[in-house]
Amino acid sequence: MSTPLPDYYRILEVSPTATQQQIREAYKKQALKSHPDRVPSDSPERASRTKKFQQINDAYYTLSDPPRRRDYDTARQYQSYSASASNAPDPDEEDIPHEAGSSTKPAPGGFPWSAFGFGAKNDGEETKFSDDQFGGVFEEMLREEGMAEGQDARPTGKFWSLVGGLSGGAMGFIIANFPGAVAGAVAGNRLGAVRDTKGKSVYSVFQELPQADKAAMLGQLAAKVFAHAVGS
């Protein structure tokens, strides 16, 4: 039996008539809400969050690209029609003799459902794809907040100020992990103008932050995104 086609619109919590911009905004909200780093690495929720995060990324991969979305919508209609047809009684079936164990119903399947979503071969590939896709949107969100700049999304002073506010030991963490980071000013436990002379992107820095700081940063971004959605 073929695997049912995932309902990517339901996963992103959008209407099938949603615009591409609405799909992108929905992805931001769902990805930030379900990101595995919102909980500790040893949390019982980690596995379910990782699976949900991967589903959200598969959904966005498919629906964010107009040609893939059109193919997916066609496949959804095909699946719906096939399901209806398979459940409908055949008025002529009683008049057709069959051998024992035979059936006139077509074999299930017929459409390559695996064409949708990233179609990773293993968990490692799926995790890498999800991280890479989220990283691009993460950097876009930080650019919008003035925390990243340039095509390679270099951290700005505002980003490092946020990092400094997440943890009292942020300065020690930065010195230990990012020798290219040069502090321009320090006020208490908060960092002022800090630039990364090694050219790390904000997402690269995020991935190397302590777990608690990752969760805090994702929580702050989620609050901003949800507040924007409510106010729009």
Short mmCIF file of C-alpha atoms in Angstrom, two decimals:
data_model
loop_
_atom_site.label_atom_id
_atom_site.label_comp_id
_atom_site.label_asym_id
_atom_site.label_seq_id
_atom_site.Cartn_x
_atom_site.Cartn_y
_atom_site.Cartn_z
CA MET A 1 0.00 0.00 0.00
CA SER A 2 1.30 3.46 -0.86
CA THR A 3 2.09 5.98 1.85
CA PRO A 4 -0.55 8.73 2.12
CA LEU A 5 0.59 12.13 0.95
CA PRO A 6 1.38 14.40 3.94
CA ASP A 7 -0.91 17.40 4.39
CA TYR A 8 1.72 20.11 4.23
CA TYR A 9 -0.85 22.89 4.54
CA ARG A 10 -2.04 21.45 7.84
CA ILE A 11 1.54 21.06 9.06
CA LEU A 12 2.22 24.76 8.43
CA GLU A 13 -1.29 25.69 9.62
CA VAL A 14 -2.17 27.62 6.48
CA SER A 15 -4.97 27.49 3.95
CA PRO A 16 -4.38 25.76 0.58
CA THR A 17 -5.02 29.20 -0.93
CA ALA A 18 -2.29 30.89 1.14
CA THR A 19 0.08 33.24 -0.66
CA GLN A 20 3.80 32.48 -0.88
CA GLN A 21 4.47 35.22 1.70
CA GLN A 22 1.92 33.71 4.08
CA ILE A 23 3.59 30.33 3.68
CA ARG A 24 6.98 31.85 4.49
CA GLU A 25 5.63 33.61 7.58
CA ALA A 26 3.90 30.41 8.69
CA TYR A 27 7.18 28.51 8.32
CA LYS A 28 8.97 31.02 10.54
CA LYS A 29 6.35 30.64 13.26
CA GLN A 30 6.16 26.85 13.13
CA ALA A 31 9.93 26.35 12.88
CA LEU A 32 10.63 28.63 15.84
CA LYS A 33 7.81 27.05 17.84
CA SER A 34 8.95 23.46 17.25
CA HIS A 35 12.74 23.83 16.95
CA PRO A 36 14.49 21.04 18.90
CA ASP A 37 16.86 23.55 20.52
CA ARG A 38 13.94 25.07 22.41
CA VAL A 39 14.42 22.22 24.90
CA PRO A 40 17.57 20.68 26.51
CA SER A 41 19.39 17.98 24.55
CA ASP A 42 18.37 15.33 27.10
CA SER A 43 14.70 16.37 27.19
CA PRO A 44 12.10 13.65 26.50
CA GLU A 45 10.55 16.10 24.02
CA ARG A 46 13.65 16.23 21.86
CA ALA A 47 12.81 13.30 19.57
CA SER A 48 9.23 14.41 18.89
CA ARG A 49 10.36 18.00 18.31
CA THR A 50 13.03 16.85 15.86
CA LYS A 51 10.47 14.83 13.89
CA LYS A 52 8.02 17.75 13.87
CA PHE A 53 10.77 20.15 12.80
CA GLN A 54 11.66 17.87 9.90
CA GLN A 55 8.02 17.69 8.80
CA ILE A 56 7.79 21.49 8.89
CA ASN A 57 10.92 21.76 6.74
CA ASP A 58 9.60 19.20 4.26
CA ALA A 59 6.38 21.19 4.04
CA TYR A 60 8.19 24.46 3.46
CA TYR A 61 10.55 22.92 0.90
CA THR A 62 7.55 21.76 -1.12
CA LEU A 63 5.21 24.73 -0.75
CA SER A 64 7.77 27.54 -0.97
CA ASP A 65 8.61 26.70 -4.58
CA PRO A 66 5.71 27.44 -7.01
CA PRO A 67 6.41 24.55 -9.45
CA ARG A 68 6.79 22.03 -6.57
CA ARG A 69 3.64 23.43 -4.97
CA ARG A 70 1.65 23.04 -8.20
CA ASP A 71 2.79 19.43 -8.55
CA TYR A 72 1.93 18.80 -4.91
CA ASP A 73 -1.55 20.31 -5.29
CA THR A 74 -2.14 18.10 -8.33
CA ALA A 75 -1.03 15.07 -6.33
CA ARG A 76 -3.39 15.98 -3.48
CA GLN A 77 -6.29 16.14 -5.90
CA TYR A 78 -5.23 12.82 -7.44
CA GLN A 79 -5.06 11.18 -4.02
CA SER A 80 -8.45 12.56 -3.02
CA TYR A 81 -10.01 11.35 -6.28
CA SER A 82 -8.38 7.92 -5.98
CA ALA A 83 -9.63 7.52 -2.42
CA SER A 84 -13.17 8.43 -3.48
CA ALA A 85 -13.08 6.12 -6.48
CA SER A 86 -11.76 3.17 -4.48
CA ASN A 87 -14.62 3.51 -1.97
CA ALA A 88 -17.36 3.84 -4.59
CA PRO A 89 -19.32 0.63 -5.37
CA ASP A 90 -18.97 -0.78 -8.87
CA PRO A 91 -22.50 -1.37 -10.27
CA ASP A 92 -21.20 -3.97 -12.73
CA GLU A 93 -19.02 -5.89 -10.31
CA GLU A 94 -21.72 -8.49 -9.49
CA ASP A 95 -21.96 -9.43 -13.18
CA ILE A 96 -18.25 -10.15 -13.57
CA PRO A 97 -17.03 -13.57 -12.42
CA HIS A 98 -13.70 -13.61 -10.56
CA GLU A 99 -11.31 -16.33 -9.62
CA ALA A 100 -10.82 -16.94 -5.94
CA GLY A 101 -8.49 -14.38 -4.42
CA SER A 102 -8.60 -12.09 -7.45
CA SER A 103 -9.68 -8.44 -7.50
CA THR A 104 -10.64 -5.93 -10.17
CA LYS A 105 -9.46 -2.96 -8.10
CA PRO A 106 -6.26 -1.31 -9.32
CA ALA A 107 -3.14 -1.64 -7.25
CA PRO A 108 -2.73 1.20 -4.75
CA GLY A 109 -0.26 3.94 -5.55
CA GLY A 110 0.58 5.16 -8.99
CA PHE A 111 1.92 8.55 -7.96
CA PRO A 112 5.49 9.17 -6.70
CA TRP A 113 4.67 10.68 -3.29
CA SER A 114 8.40 10.63 -2.47
CA ALA A 115 8.83 13.47 -4.97
CA PHE A 116 7.56 15.83 -2.27
CA GLY A 117 9.49 16.96 0.76
CA PHE A 118 13.24 16.67 0.77
CA GLY A 119 13.13 12.89 0.50
CA ALA A 120 16.21 12.30 2.68
CA LYS A 121 17.60 8.78 2.75
CA ASN A 122 18.37 8.79 6.48
CA ASP A 123 17.96 10.83 9.66
CA GLY A 124 21.37 12.44 9.23
CA GLU A 125 20.50 13.82 5.80
CA GLU A 126 17.10 14.99 7.03
CA THR A 127 18.64 16.80 10.00
CA LYS A 128 21.26 18.50 7.84
CA PHE A 129 18.67 19.61 5.31
CA SER A 130 16.38 20.97 8.02
CA ASP A 131 19.26 22.85 9.65
CA ASP A 132 20.46 24.32 6.35
CA GLN A 133 17.00 25.45 5.28
CA PHE A 134 16.19 26.93 8.70
CA GLY A 135 19.60 28.63 8.77
CA GLY A 136 18.76 30.68 5.68
CA VAL A 137 15.46 31.88 7.13
CA PHE A 138 17.07 32.44 10.55
CA GLU A 139 19.62 34.77 8.97
CA GLU A 140 16.84 36.59 7.11
CA MET A 141 15.00 37.15 10.40
CA LEU A 142 18.12 38.53 12.06
CA ARG A 143 18.75 40.87 9.12
CA GLU A 144 15.22 42.21 9.61
CA GLU A 145 16.05 42.82 13.28
CA GLY A 146 19.34 44.55 12.43
CA MET A 147 21.40 41.73 13.94
CA ALA A 148 23.02 40.56 10.70
CA GLU A 149 24.39 42.35 7.68
CA GLY A 150 25.76 41.57 4.24
CA GLN A 151 25.18 38.63 1.96
CA ASP A 152 27.00 36.32 4.37
CA ALA A 153 24.89 37.51 7.35
CA ARG A 154 27.75 38.73 9.53
CA PRO A 155 26.80 39.48 13.16
CA THR A 156 26.31 43.14 14.07
CA GLY A 157 26.84 44.85 17.40
CA LYS A 158 23.14 44.42 18.12
CA PHE A 159 23.49 40.65 17.74
CA TRP A 160 26.44 40.47 20.11
CA SER A 161 24.54 42.68 22.56
CA LEU A 162 21.75 40.12 22.52
CA VAL A 163 24.22 37.31 23.08
CA GLY A 164 25.74 39.25 25.97
CA GLY A 165 22.30 39.61 27.54
CA LEU A 166 21.52 35.90 27.32
CA SER A 167 24.22 34.75 29.69
CA GLY A 168 26.41 36.41 32.28
CA GLY A 169 29.31 34.38 30.94
CA ALA A 170 28.85 35.52 27.36
CA MET A 171 32.12 37.45 27.22
CA GLY A 172 34.08 34.41 28.39
CA PHE A 173 32.23 32.24 25.90
CA ILE A 174 32.99 34.61 23.02
CA ILE A 175 36.68 34.90 23.93
CA ALA A 176 36.99 31.11 24.25
CA ASN A 177 35.06 30.19 21.12
CA PHE A 178 35.43 33.10 18.72
CA PRO A 179 38.98 34.44 18.75
CA GLY A 180 38.03 36.68 15.82
CA ALA A 181 35.46 38.57 17.87
CA VAL A 182 36.76 41.96 18.93
CA ALA A 183 34.89 43.89 21.64
CA GLY A 184 34.53 47.60 21.01
CA ALA A 185 32.76 48.41 24.28
CA VAL A 186 31.53 46.58 27.38
CA ALA A 187 28.83 47.75 29.77
CA GLY A 188 28.36 45.42 32.72
CA ASN A 189 27.46 41.96 31.44
CA ARG A 190 26.23 43.31 28.13
CA LEU A 191 28.42 43.63 25.07
CA GLY A 192 28.43 46.82 23.05
CA ALA A 193 29.83 47.07 19.53
CA VAL A 194 31.40 43.73 18.70
CA ARG A 195 32.50 42.58 15.29
CA ASP A 196 33.52 39.15 14.09
CA THR A 197 36.79 39.43 12.18
CA LYS A 198 36.61 35.77 11.10
CA GLY A 199 33.46 36.36 9.08
CA LYS A 200 31.20 33.83 10.81
CA SER A 201 27.52 34.08 9.95
CA VAL A 202 24.99 34.64 12.70
CA TYR A 203 23.66 31.12 12.23
CA SER A 204 27.14 29.63 12.57
CA VAL A 205 27.55 31.52 15.82
CA PHE A 206 24.08 30.44 16.98
CA GLN A 207 24.90 26.77 16.39
CA GLU A 208 27.93 27.04 18.67
CA LEU A 209 26.15 28.79 21.54
CA PRO A 210 25.48 26.91 24.79
CA GLN A 211 22.15 25.07 24.74
CA ALA A 212 20.45 27.42 27.22
CA ASP A 213 21.41 30.45 25.13
CA LYS A 214 20.11 28.82 21.96
CA ALA A 215 16.75 28.21 23.63
CA ALA A 216 16.61 31.79 24.92
CA MET A 217 17.46 33.29 21.52
CA LEU A 218 14.85 31.15 19.74
CA GLY A 219 12.30 32.14 22.34
CA GLN A 220 13.01 35.84 21.81
CA LEU A 221 12.79 35.49 18.03
CA ALA A 222 9.55 33.53 18.33
CA ALA A 223 8.05 36.28 20.51
CA LYS A 224 8.94 38.89 17.87
CA VAL A 225 7.55 36.83 15.00
CA PHE A 226 4.29 36.03 16.82
CA ALA A 227 3.89 39.65 17.93
CA HIS A 228 4.34 40.76 14.31
CA ALA A 229 1.74 38.24 13.15
CA VAL A 230 -0.78 39.46 15.72
CA GLY A 231 -0.18 43.10 14.87
CA SER A 232 -0.39 42.63 11.10
#
